[in-house]
PDB file of N, CA and C in Angstrom:
ATOM      1  N   MET X 181      13.275 -10.050 -13.806  1.00 81.00           N
ATOM      2  CA  MET X 181      12.324  -8.959 -13.849  1.00 81.00           C
ATOM      3  C   MET X 181      11.068  -9.410 -14.577  1.00 81.00           C
ATOM      4  N   GLN X 182       9.933  -9.108 -13.988  1.00 86.00           N
ATOM      5  CA  GLN X 182       8.659  -9.431 -14.613  1.00 86.00           C
ATOM      6  C   GLN X 182       8.153  -8.232 -15.400  1.00 86.00           C
ATOM      7  N   ARG X 183       7.384  -8.522 -16.453  1.00 90.00           N
ATOM      8  CA  ARG X 183       6.792  -7.473 -17.281  1.00 90.00           C
ATOM      9  C   ARG X 183       5.281  -7.511 -17.112  1.00 90.00           C
ATOM     10  N   PHE X 184       4.701  -6.334 -16.935  1.00 92.00           N
ATOM     11  CA  PHE X 184       3.265  -6.210 -16.769  1.00 92.00           C
ATOM     12  C   PHE X 184       2.739  -5.135 -17.709  1.00 92.00           C
ATOM     13  N   LYS X 185       1.467  -5.257 -18.048  1.00 95.00           N
ATOM     14  CA  LYS X 185       0.814  -4.285 -18.906  1.00 95.00           C
ATOM     15  C   LYS X 185      -0.525  -3.915 -18.269  1.00 95.00           C
ATOM     16  N   TYR X 186      -0.763  -2.619 -18.137  1.00 95.00           N
ATOM     17  CA  TYR X 186      -1.965  -2.124 -17.495  1.00 95.00           C
ATOM     18  C   TYR X 186      -2.631  -1.059 -18.364  1.00 95.00           C
ATOM     19  N   GLN X 187      -3.920  -0.880 -18.153  1.00 95.00           N
ATOM     20  CA  GLN X 187      -4.631   0.265 -18.690  1.00 95.00           C
ATOM     21  C   GLN X 187      -4.891   1.179 -17.500  1.00 95.00           C
ATOM     22  N   ALA X 188      -4.744   2.479 -17.698  1.00 95.00           N
ATOM     23  CA  ALA X 188      -4.907   3.417 -16.587  1.00 95.00           C
ATOM     24  C   ALA X 188      -5.521   4.718 -17.072  1.00 95.00           C
ATOM     25  N   LEU X 189      -6.161   5.390 -16.156  1.00 94.00           N
ATOM     26  CA  LEU X 189      -6.747   6.693 -16.398  1.00 94.00           C
ATOM     27  C   LEU X 189      -5.867   7.717 -15.701  1.00 94.00           C
ATOM     28  N   VAL X 190      -5.317   8.671 -16.463  1.00 92.00           N
ATOM     29  CA  VAL X 190      -4.371   9.643 -15.920  1.00 92.00           C
ATOM     30  C   VAL X 190      -4.944  11.056 -16.035  1.00 92.00           C
ATOM     31  N   THR X 191      -4.812  11.815 -14.957  1.00 91.00           N
ATOM     32  CA  THR X 191      -5.195  13.223 -14.946  1.00 91.00           C
ATOM     33  C   THR X 191      -3.920  14.048 -14.921  1.00 91.00           C
ATOM     34  N   PRO X 192      -3.623  14.780 -16.016  1.00 89.00           N
ATOM     35  CA  PRO X 192      -2.429  15.633 -16.018  1.00 89.00           C
ATOM     36  C   PRO X 192      -2.558  16.725 -14.960  1.00 89.00           C
ATOM     37  N   PHE X 193      -1.438  17.115 -14.362  1.00 85.00           N
ATOM     38  CA  PHE X 193      -1.461  18.188 -13.376  1.00 85.00           C
ATOM     39  C   PHE X 193      -1.801  19.498 -14.061  1.00 85.00           C
ATOM     40  N   ALA X 194      -2.606  20.317 -13.405  1.00 74.00           N
ATOM     41  CA  ALA X 194      -3.144  21.546 -13.992  1.00 74.00           C
ATOM     42  C   ALA X 194      -2.068  22.587 -14.291  1.00 74.00           C
ATOM     43  N   ASP X 195      -1.011  22.643 -13.514  1.00 67.00           N
ATOM     44  CA  ASP X 195       0.014  23.676 -13.688  1.00 67.00           C
ATOM     45  C   ASP X 195       1.090  23.287 -14.698  1.00 67.00           C
ATOM     46  N   ASP X 196       0.777  22.371 -15.587  1.00 57.00           N
ATOM     47  CA  ASP X 196       1.771  21.797 -16.483  1.00 57.00           C
ATOM     48  C   ASP X 196       1.920  22.536 -17.820  1.00 57.00           C
ATOM     49  N   ASP X 197       1.081  23.488 -18.149  1.00 65.00           N
ATOM     50  CA  ASP X 197       1.111  24.231 -19.416  1.00 65.00           C
ATOM     51  C   ASP X 197       0.899  23.350 -20.641  1.00 65.00           C
ATOM     52  N   GLY X 198       0.199  22.242 -20.492  1.00 66.00           N
ATOM     53  CA  GLY X 198      -0.134  21.390 -21.634  1.00 66.00           C
ATOM     54  C   GLY X 198       0.913  20.371 -22.023  1.00 66.00           C
ATOM     55  N   ASP X 199       2.111  20.408 -21.434  1.00 71.00           N
ATOM     56  CA  ASP X 199       3.161  19.458 -21.780  1.00 71.00           C
ATOM     57  C   ASP X 199       2.755  18.034 -21.450  1.00 71.00           C
ATOM     58  N   ALA X 200       2.199  17.819 -20.278  1.00 75.00           N
ATOM     59  CA  ALA X 200       1.778  16.474 -19.875  1.00 75.00           C
ATOM     60  C   ALA X 200       0.679  15.964 -20.780  1.00 75.00           C
ATOM     61  N   ARG X 201      -0.298  16.800 -21.080  1.00 76.00           N
ATOM     62  CA  ARG X 201      -1.399  16.386 -21.942  1.00 76.00           C
ATOM     63  C   ARG X 201      -0.891  15.975 -23.317  1.00 76.00           C
ATOM     64  N   SER X 202       0.049  16.719 -23.873  1.00 76.00           N
ATOM     65  CA  SER X 202       0.565  16.370 -25.201  1.00 76.00           C
ATOM     66  C   SER X 202       1.374  15.075 -25.162  1.00 76.00           C
ATOM     67  N   MET X 203       2.144  14.851 -24.093  1.00 77.00           N
ATOM     68  CA  MET X 203       2.913  13.610 -23.981  1.00 77.00           C
ATOM     69  C   MET X 203       2.010  12.403 -23.765  1.00 77.00           C
ATOM     70  N   LEU X 204       0.989  12.569 -22.914  1.00 81.00           N
ATOM     71  CA  LEU X 204       0.130  11.448 -22.560  1.00 81.00           C
ATOM     72  C   LEU X 204      -0.899  11.119 -23.634  1.00 81.00           C
ATOM     73  N   SER X 205      -1.202  12.053 -24.490  1.00 77.00           N
ATOM     74  CA  SER X 205      -2.278  11.826 -25.447  1.00 77.00           C
ATOM     75  C   SER X 205      -1.805  11.288 -26.793  1.00 77.00           C
ATOM     76  N   SER X 206      -0.508  11.140 -26.986  1.00 77.00           N
ATOM     77  CA  SER X 206      -0.051  10.595 -28.269  1.00 77.00           C
ATOM     78  C   SER X 206       1.306   9.915 -28.139  1.00 77.00           C
ATOM     79  N   GLY X 207       1.488   8.891 -28.933  1.00 84.00           N
ATOM     80  CA  GLY X 207       2.772   8.217 -29.012  1.00 84.00           C
ATOM     81  C   GLY X 207       3.143   7.433 -27.778  1.00 84.00           C
ATOM     82  N   SER X 208       4.362   6.910 -27.802  1.00 91.00           N
ATOM     83  CA  SER X 208       4.924   6.143 -26.685  1.00 91.00           C
ATOM     84  C   SER X 208       6.053   6.944 -26.061  1.00 91.00           C
ATOM     85  N   HIS X 209       6.074   6.979 -24.750  1.00 92.00           N
ATOM     86  CA  HIS X 209       7.095   7.740 -24.035  1.00 92.00           C
ATOM     87  C   HIS X 209       7.595   6.938 -22.842  1.00 92.00           C
ATOM     88  N   ARG X 210       8.893   6.964 -22.626  1.00 94.00           N
ATOM     89  CA  ARG X 210       9.506   6.327 -21.463  1.00 94.00           C
ATOM     90  C   ARG X 210       9.353   7.284 -20.287  1.00 94.00           C
ATOM     91  N   MET X 211       8.834   6.776 -19.175  1.00 94.00           N
ATOM     92  CA  MET X 211       8.617   7.595 -17.983  1.00 94.00           C
ATOM     93  C   MET X 211       8.944   6.789 -16.730  1.00 94.00           C
ATOM     94  N   VAL X 212       8.943   7.477 -15.625  1.00 95.00           N
ATOM     95  CA  VAL X 212       9.092   6.842 -14.320  1.00 95.00           C
ATOM     96  C   VAL X 212       7.719   6.829 -13.665  1.00 95.00           C
ATOM     97  N   LEU X 213       7.352   5.692 -13.108  1.00 96.00           N
ATOM     98  CA  LEU X 213       6.076   5.526 -12.424  1.00 96.00           C
ATOM     99  C   LEU X 213       6.371   5.357 -10.946  1.00 96.00           C
ATOM    100  N   ARG X 214       5.770   6.197 -10.101  1.00 96.00           N
ATOM    101  CA  ARG X 214       5.930   6.093  -8.647  1.00 96.00           C
ATOM    102  C   ARG X 214       4.642   5.548  -8.065  1.00 96.00           C
ATOM    103  N   ALA X 215       4.757   4.507  -7.259  1.00 96.00           N
ATOM    104  CA  ALA X 215       3.581   3.888  -6.649  1.00 96.00           C
ATOM    105  C   ALA X 215       3.874   3.570  -5.187  1.00 96.00           C
ATOM    106  N   GLU X 216       2.798   3.375  -4.429  1.00 94.00           N
ATOM    107  CA  GLU X 216       2.918   3.078  -3.003  1.00 94.00           C
ATOM    108  C   GLU X 216       2.308   1.711  -2.704  1.00 94.00           C
ATOM    109  N   ASN X 217       3.003   0.937  -1.891  1.00 92.00           N
ATOM    110  CA  ASN X 217       2.496  -0.354  -1.445  1.00 92.00           C
ATOM    111  C   ASN X 217       1.344  -0.100  -0.472  1.00 92.00           C
ATOM    112  N   SER X 218       0.180  -0.690  -0.744  1.00 85.00           N
ATOM    113  CA  SER X 218      -0.998  -0.424   0.080  1.00 85.00           C
ATOM    114  C   SER X 218      -0.876  -0.982   1.502  1.00 85.00           C
ATOM    115  N   GLU X 219      -0.039  -1.975   1.714  1.00 89.00           N
ATOM    116  CA  GLU X 219       0.127  -2.559   3.053  1.00 89.00           C
ATOM    117  C   GLU X 219       1.226  -1.883   3.854  1.00 89.00           C
ATOM    118  N   THR X 220       2.399  -1.710   3.261  1.00 92.00           N
ATOM    119  CA  THR X 220       3.547  -1.157   3.992  1.00 92.00           C
ATOM    120  C   THR X 220       3.693   0.350   3.843  1.00 92.00           C
ATOM    121  N   HIS X 221       3.012   0.937   2.853  1.00 91.00           N
ATOM    122  CA  HIS X 221       3.080   2.361   2.528  1.00 91.00           C
ATOM    123  C   HIS X 221       4.467   2.798   2.066  1.00 91.00           C
ATOM    124  N   GLN X 222       5.303   1.826   1.680  1.00 94.00           N
ATOM    125  CA  GLN X 222       6.588   2.155   1.078  1.00 94.00           C
ATOM    126  C   GLN X 222       6.354   2.604  -0.351  1.00 94.00           C
ATOM    127  N   ARG X 223       7.164   3.536  -0.819  1.00 95.00           N
ATOM    128  CA  ARG X 223       7.064   4.007  -2.200  1.00 95.00           C
ATOM    129  C   ARG X 223       8.185   3.397  -3.020  1.00 95.00           C
ATOM    130  N   GLN X 224       7.873   3.153  -4.276  1.00 95.00           N
ATOM    131  CA  GLN X 224       8.836   2.528  -5.192  1.00 95.00           C
ATOM    132  C   GLN X 224       8.704   3.192  -6.554  1.00 95.00           C
ATOM    133  N   VAL X 225       9.800   3.259  -7.289  1.00 94.00           N
ATOM    134  CA  VAL X 225       9.761   3.779  -8.658  1.00 94.00           C
ATOM    135  C   VAL X 225      10.016   2.630  -9.626  1.00 94.00           C
ATOM    136  N   PHE X 226       9.361   2.713 -10.781  1.00 95.00           N
ATOM    137  CA  PHE X 226       9.484   1.699 -11.818  1.00 95.00           C
ATOM    138  C   PHE X 226       9.644   2.385 -13.163  1.00 95.00           C
ATOM    139  N   SER X 227      10.358   1.731 -14.055  1.00 94.00           N
ATOM    140  CA  SER X 227      10.469   2.207 -15.423  1.00 94.00           C
ATOM    141  C   SER X 227       9.215   1.794 -16.181  1.00 94.00           C
ATOM    142  N   ALA X 228       8.647   2.732 -16.949  1.00 95.00           N
ATOM    143  CA  ALA X 228       7.404   2.438 -17.661  1.00 95.00           C
ATOM    144  C   ALA X 228       7.457   3.010 -19.072  1.00 95.00           C
ATOM    145  N   LEU X 229       6.856   2.292 -19.997  1.00 95.00           N
ATOM    146  CA  LEU X 229       6.611   2.800 -21.335  1.00 95.00           C
ATOM    147  C   LEU X 229       5.131   3.142 -21.376  1.00 95.00           C
ATOM    148  N   VAL X 230       4.820   4.403 -21.622  1.00 94.00           N
ATOM    149  CA  VAL X 230       3.446   4.892 -21.590  1.00 94.00           C
ATOM    150  C   VAL X 230       2.989   5.158 -23.012  1.00 94.00           C
ATOM    151  N   ASP X 231       1.944   4.458 -23.431  1.00 92.00           N
ATOM    152  CA  ASP X 231       1.345   4.650 -24.759  1.00 92.00           C
ATOM    153  C   ASP X 231       0.114   5.520 -24.597  1.00 92.00           C
ATOM    154  N   GLY X 232       0.129   6.655 -25.301  1.00 83.00           N
ATOM    155  CA  GLY X 232      -0.952   7.629 -25.187  1.00 83.00           C
ATOM    156  C   GLY X 232      -2.249   7.187 -25.805  1.00 83.00           C
ATOM    157  N   GLY X 233      -3.289   7.896 -25.421  1.00 65.00           N
ATOM    158  CA  GLY X 233      -4.640   7.586 -25.861  1.00 65.00           C
ATOM    159  C   GLY X 233      -5.028   8.217 -27.177  1.00 65.00           C
ATOM    160  N   GLU X 234      -4.085   8.447 -28.061  1.00 54.00           N
ATOM    161  CA  GLU X 234      -4.328   8.967 -29.408  1.00 54.00           C
ATOM    162  C   GLU X 234      -5.097  10.277 -29.394  1.00 54.00           C
ATOM    163  N   GLY X 235      -4.807  11.146 -28.412  1.00 49.00           N
ATOM    164  CA  GLY X 235      -5.387  12.478 -28.378  1.00 49.00           C
ATOM    165  C   GLY X 235      -6.783  12.563 -27.807  1.00 49.00           C
ATOM    166  N   ASP X 236      -7.380  11.453 -27.484  1.00 51.00           N
ATOM    167  CA  ASP X 236      -8.755  11.473 -26.994  1.00 51.00           C
ATOM    168  C   ASP X 236      -8.796  11.514 -25.478  1.00 51.00           C
ATOM    169  N   SER X 237      -9.686  12.349 -24.952  1.00 52.00           N
ATOM    170  CA  SER X 237      -9.954  12.343 -23.519  1.00 52.00           C
ATOM    171  C   SER X 237     -10.821  11.133 -23.207  1.00 52.00           C
ATOM    172  N   PHE X 238     -10.892  10.804 -21.938  1.00 54.00           N
ATOM    173  CA  PHE X 238     -11.725   9.684 -21.508  1.00 54.00           C
ATOM    174  C   PHE X 238     -13.182   9.955 -21.881  1.00 54.00           C
ATOM    175  N   GLN X 239     -13.652  11.169 -21.631  1.00 55.00           N
ATOM    176  CA  GLN X 239     -14.974  11.617 -22.040  1.00 55.00           C
ATOM    177  C   GLN X 239     -14.826  13.035 -22.557  1.00 55.00           C
ATOM    178  N   VAL X 240     -15.720  13.463 -23.413  1.00 54.00           N
ATOM    179  CA  VAL X 240     -15.661  14.814 -23.956  1.00 54.00           C
ATOM    180  C   VAL X 240     -15.686  15.815 -22.799  1.00 54.00           C
ATOM    181  N   GLY X 241     -14.739  16.749 -22.796  1.00 57.00           N
ATOM    182  CA  GLY X 241     -14.653  17.753 -21.748  1.00 57.00           C
ATOM    183  C   GLY X 241     -13.913  17.302 -20.505  1.00 57.00           C
ATOM    184  N   SER X 242     -13.518  16.052 -20.444  1.00 66.00           N
ATOM    185  CA  SER X 242     -12.821  15.520 -19.280  1.00 66.00           C
ATOM    186  C   SER X 242     -11.316  15.730 -19.434  1.00 66.00           C
ATOM    187  N   PRO X 243     -10.630  16.084 -18.356  1.00 78.00           N
ATOM    188  CA  PRO X 243      -9.173  16.254 -18.448  1.00 78.00           C
ATOM    189  C   PRO X 243      -8.418  14.927 -18.410  1.00 78.00           C
ATOM    190  N   GLN X 244      -9.116  13.824 -18.164  1.00 86.00           N
ATOM    191  CA  GLN X 244      -8.451  12.535 -17.999  1.00 86.00           C
ATOM    192  C   GLN X 244      -8.146  11.875 -19.336  1.00 86.00           C
ATOM    193  N   ILE X 245      -7.025  11.154 -19.377  1.00 89.00           N
ATOM    194  CA  ILE X 245      -6.571  10.474 -20.591  1.00 89.00           C
ATOM    195  C   ILE X 245      -6.358   9.003 -20.278  1.00 89.00           C
ATOM    196  N   MET X 246      -6.877   8.124 -21.133  1.00 91.00           N
ATOM    197  CA  MET X 246      -6.676   6.682 -20.981  1.00 91.00           C
ATOM    198  C   MET X 246      -5.336   6.331 -21.625  1.00 91.00           C
ATOM    199  N   VAL X 247      -4.470   5.626 -20.891  1.00 93.00           N
ATOM    200  CA  VAL X 247      -3.159   5.235 -21.392  1.00 93.00           C
ATOM    201  C   VAL X 247      -2.929   3.748 -21.136  1.00 93.00           C
ATOM    202  N   THR X 248      -1.950   3.200 -21.840  1.00 94.00           N
ATOM    203  CA  THR X 248      -1.482   1.843 -21.594  1.00 94.00           C
ATOM    204  C   THR X 248      -0.085   1.941 -20.998  1.00 94.00           C
ATOM    205  N   LEU X 249       0.146   1.216 -19.919  1.00 95.00           N
ATOM    206  CA  LEU X 249       1.437   1.207 -19.226  1.00 95.00           C
ATOM    207  C   LEU X 249       2.092  -0.144 -19.403  1.00 95.00           C
ATOM    208  N   ARG X 250       3.340  -0.148 -19.836  1.00 95.00           N
ATOM    209  CA  ARG X 250       4.156  -1.363 -19.839  1.00 95.00           C
ATOM    210  C   ARG X 250       5.243  -1.136 -18.797  1.00 95.00           C
ATOM    211  N   VAL X 251       5.201  -1.955 -17.738  1.00 95.00           N
ATOM    212  CA  VAL X 251       6.057  -1.723 -16.579  1.00 95.00           C
ATOM    213  C   VAL X 251       6.835  -2.991 -16.264  1.00 95.00           C
ATOM    214  N   ILE X 252       8.105  -2.826 -15.845  1.00 90.00           N
ATOM    215  CA  ILE X 252       8.911  -3.977 -15.443  1.00 90.00           C
ATOM    216  C   ILE X 252       9.346  -3.797 -13.991  1.00 90.00           C
ATOM    217  N   GLY X 253       9.397  -4.926 -13.262  1.00 87.00           N
ATOM    218  CA  GLY X 253       9.840  -4.890 -11.876  1.00 87.00           C
ATOM    219  C   GLY X 253       9.585  -6.217 -11.203  1.00 87.00           C
ATOM    220  N   ASP X 254      10.375  -6.515 -10.192  1.00 84.00           N
ATOM    221  CA  ASP X 254      10.256  -7.794  -9.497  1.00 84.00           C
ATOM    222  C   ASP X 254       9.049  -7.866  -8.565  1.00 84.00           C
ATOM    223  N   ASP X 255       8.759  -6.802  -7.854  1.00 87.00           N
ATOM    224  CA  ASP X 255       7.672  -6.830  -6.885  1.00 87.00           C
ATOM    225  C   ASP X 255       6.539  -5.887  -7.281  1.00 87.00           C
ATOM    226  N   LEU X 256       6.355  -5.731  -8.558  1.00 89.00           N
ATOM    227  CA  LEU X 256       5.376  -4.787  -9.085  1.00 89.00           C
ATOM    228  C   LEU X 256       3.952  -5.074  -8.619  1.00 89.00           C
ATOM    229  N   SER X 257       3.593  -6.331  -8.505  1.00 87.00           N
ATOM    230  CA  SER X 257       2.232  -6.687  -8.096  1.00 87.00           C
ATOM    231  C   SER X 257       1.928  -6.242  -6.659  1.00 87.00           C
ATOM    232  N   ASP X 258       2.958  -5.937  -5.858  1.00 90.00           N
ATOM    233  CA  ASP X 258       2.746  -5.406  -4.512  1.00 90.00           C
ATOM    234  C   ASP X 258       2.370  -3.923  -4.547  1.00 90.00           C
ATOM    235  N   TYR X 259       2.631  -3.272  -5.686  1.00 93.00           N
ATOM    236  CA  TYR X 259       2.424  -1.832  -5.805  1.00 93.00           C
ATOM    237  C   TYR X 259       1.294  -1.456  -6.762  1.00 93.00           C
ATOM    238  N   LEU X 260       1.062  -2.272  -7.779  1.00 93.00           N
ATOM    239  CA  LEU X 260       0.044  -1.945  -8.771  1.00 93.00           C
ATOM    240  C   LEU X 260      -0.961  -3.071  -8.922  1.00 93.00           C
ATOM    241  N   GLU X 261      -2.207  -2.741  -8.719  1.00 93.00           N
ATOM    242  CA  GLU X 261      -3.325  -3.641  -8.967  1.00 93.00           C
ATOM    243  C   GLU X 261      -4.491  -2.739  -9.370  1.00 93.00           C
ATOM    244  N   ILE X 262      -5.589  -3.314  -9.746  1.00 94.00           N
ATOM    245  CA  ILE X 262      -6.729  -2.510 -10.148  1.00 94.00           C
ATOM    246  C   ILE X 262      -7.129  -1.589  -8.994  1.00 94.00           C
ATOM    247  N   GLY X 263      -7.239  -0.303  -9.288  1.00 95.00           N
ATOM    248  CA  GLY X 263      -7.586   0.699  -8.282  1.00 95.00           C
ATOM    249  C   GLY X 263      -6.398   1.389  -7.640  1.00 95.00           C
ATOM    250  N   SER X 264      -5.179   0.917  -7.915  1.00 95.00           N
ATOM    251  CA  SER X 264      -3.977   1.528  -7.339  1.00 95.00           C
ATOM    252  C   SER X 264      -3.709   2.892  -7.982  1.00 95.00           C
ATOM    253  N   HIS X 265      -3.256   3.828  -7.161  1.00 96.00           N
ATOM    254  CA  HIS X 265      -2.902   5.161  -7.638  1.00 96.00           C
ATOM    255  C   HIS X 265      -1.395   5.247  -7.850  1.00 96.00           C
ATOM    256  N   PHE X 266      -0.986   6.092  -8.787  1.00 97.00           N
ATOM    257  CA  PHE X 266       0.425   6.276  -9.094  1.00 97.00           C
ATOM    258  C   PHE X 266       0.632   7.675  -9.654  1.00 97.00           C
ATOM    259  N   THR X 267       1.912   8.069  -9.744  1.00 96.00           N
ATOM    260  CA  THR X 267       2.290   9.344 -10.341  1.00 96.00           C
ATOM    261  C   THR X 267       3.270   9.063 -11.474  1.00 96.00           C
ATOM    262  N   LEU X 268       3.134   9.806 -12.573  1.00 94.00           N
ATOM    263  CA  LEU X 268       4.063   9.687 -13.699  1.00 94.00           C
ATOM    264  C   LEU X 268       5.026  10.867 -13.688  1.00 94.00           C
ATOM    265  N   TRP X 269       6.293  10.590 -13.971  1.00 93.00           N
ATOM    266  CA  TRP X 269       7.350  11.591 -13.952  1.00 93.00           C
ATOM    267  C   TRP X 269       8.186  11.465 -15.205  1.00 93.00           C
ATOM    268  N   SER X 270       8.513  12.600 -15.821  1.00 90.00           N
ATOM    269  CA  SER X 270       9.441  12.646 -16.949  1.00 90.00           C
ATOM    270  C   SER X 270      10.125  14.013 -16.908  1.00 90.00           C
ATOM    271  N   GLY X 271      11.130  14.127 -16.056  1.00 87.00           N
ATOM    272  CA  GLY X 271      11.792  15.416 -15.858  1.00 87.00           C
ATOM    273  C   GLY X 271      11.082  16.267 -14.816  1.00 87.00           C
ATOM    274  N   HIS X 272       9.781  16.076 -14.700  1.00 87.00           N
ATOM    275  CA  HIS X 272       8.944  16.705 -13.676  1.00 87.00           C
ATOM    276  C   HIS X 272       7.659  15.881 -13.570  1.00 87.00           C
ATOM    277  N   ASP X 273       6.917  16.077 -12.506  1.00 90.00           N
ATOM    278  CA  ASP X 273       5.664  15.335 -12.342  1.00 90.00           C
ATOM    279  C   ASP X 273       4.694  15.734 -13.439  1.00 90.00           C
ATOM    280  N   LEU X 274       4.129  14.727 -14.130  1.00 91.00           N
ATOM    281  CA  LEU X 274       3.213  14.979 -15.239  1.00 91.00           C
ATOM    282  C   LEU X 274       1.751  14.818 -14.852  1.00 91.00           C
ATOM    283  N   GLY X 275       1.460  13.812 -14.027  1.00 92.00           N
ATOM    284  CA  GLY X 275       0.066  13.578 -13.679  1.00 92.00           C
ATOM    285  C   GLY X 275      -0.082  12.432 -12.709  1.00 92.00           C
ATOM    286  N   ARG X 276      -1.312  12.291 -12.254  1.00 95.00           N
ATOM    287  CA  ARG X 276      -1.662  11.233 -11.301  1.00 95.00           C
ATOM    288  C   ARG X 276      -2.646  10.302 -11.981  1.00 95.00           C
ATOM    289  N   GLY X 277      -2.456   8.997 -11.767  1.00 96.00           N
ATOM    290  CA  GLY X 277      -3.309   8.028 -12.431  1.00 96.00           C
ATOM    291  C   GLY X 277      -3.840   6.956 -11.511  1.00 96.00           C
ATOM    292  N   VAL X 278      -4.773   6.183 -12.054  1.00 97.00           N
ATOM    293  CA  VAL X 278      -5.338   5.042 -11.350  1.00 97.00           C
ATOM    294  C   VAL X 278      -5.420   3.883 -12.344  1.00 97.00           C
ATOM    295  N   VAL X 279      -5.017   2.704 -11.899  1.00 96.00           N
ATOM    296  CA  VAL X 279      -5.051   1.506 -12.744  1.00 96.00           C
ATOM    297  C   VAL X 279      -6.506   1.070 -12.906  1.00 96.00           C
ATOM    298  N   THR X 280      -6.942   0.892 -14.164  1.00 95.00           N
ATOM    299  CA  THR X 280      -8.321   0.469 -14.418  1.00 95.00           C
ATOM    300  C   THR X 280      -8.420  -1.017 -14.725  1.00 95.00           C
ATOM    301  N   ARG X 281      -7.376  -1.582 -15.321  1.00 94.00           N
ATOM    302  CA  ARG X 281      -7.360  -3.029 -15.549  1.00 94.00           C
ATOM    303  C   ARG X 281      -5.962  -3.490 -15.920  1.00 94.00           C
ATOM    304  N   ARG X 282      -5.737  -4.786 -15.702  1.00 92.00           N
ATOM    305  CA  ARG X 282      -4.467  -5.408 -16.090  1.00 92.00           C
ATOM    306  C   ARG X 282      -4.692  -6.100 -17.414  1.00 92.00           C
ATOM    307  N   LEU X 283      -3.769  -5.895 -18.339  1.00 91.00           N
ATOM    308  CA  LEU X 283      -3.844  -6.508 -19.657  1.00 91.00           C
ATOM    309  C   LEU X 283      -2.844  -7.655 -19.726  1.00 91.00           C
ATOM    310  N   HIS X 284      -3.137  -8.646 -20.509  1.00 79.00           N
ATOM    311  CA  HIS X 284      -2.224  -9.779 -20.644  1.00 79.00           C
ATOM    312  C   HIS X 284      -1.238  -9.514 -21.776  1.00 79.00           C
ATOM    313  N   ILE X 285       0.009  -9.873 -21.530  1.00 69.00           N
ATOM    314  CA  ILE X 285       1.055  -9.680 -22.537  1.00 69.00           C
ATOM    315  C   ILE X 285       1.122 -10.900 -23.416  1.00 69.00           C
TER     316      ILE X 285
END
């Protein structure tokens, strides 16, 4: 299994009652990341450790939160690259994100 680290911008789903925002904006949380292969359109789930953006929005008044993703998987590079979209799940769908950059471990 390979390990990857990404920075991503996540928009919590509006009907979440603030649970997603509180989870994504602070601390580290284990979540499931769902992504789609851009060539085959197959969907895959990966285990991810999501580190929150310390309560700060991407910009003042913006609903988006910058997070760090630590993800493991054998074919992860087929599903996540800069600009790839994904969904985060922890008991229910929390939000939709886009990868902004890959970080080196």
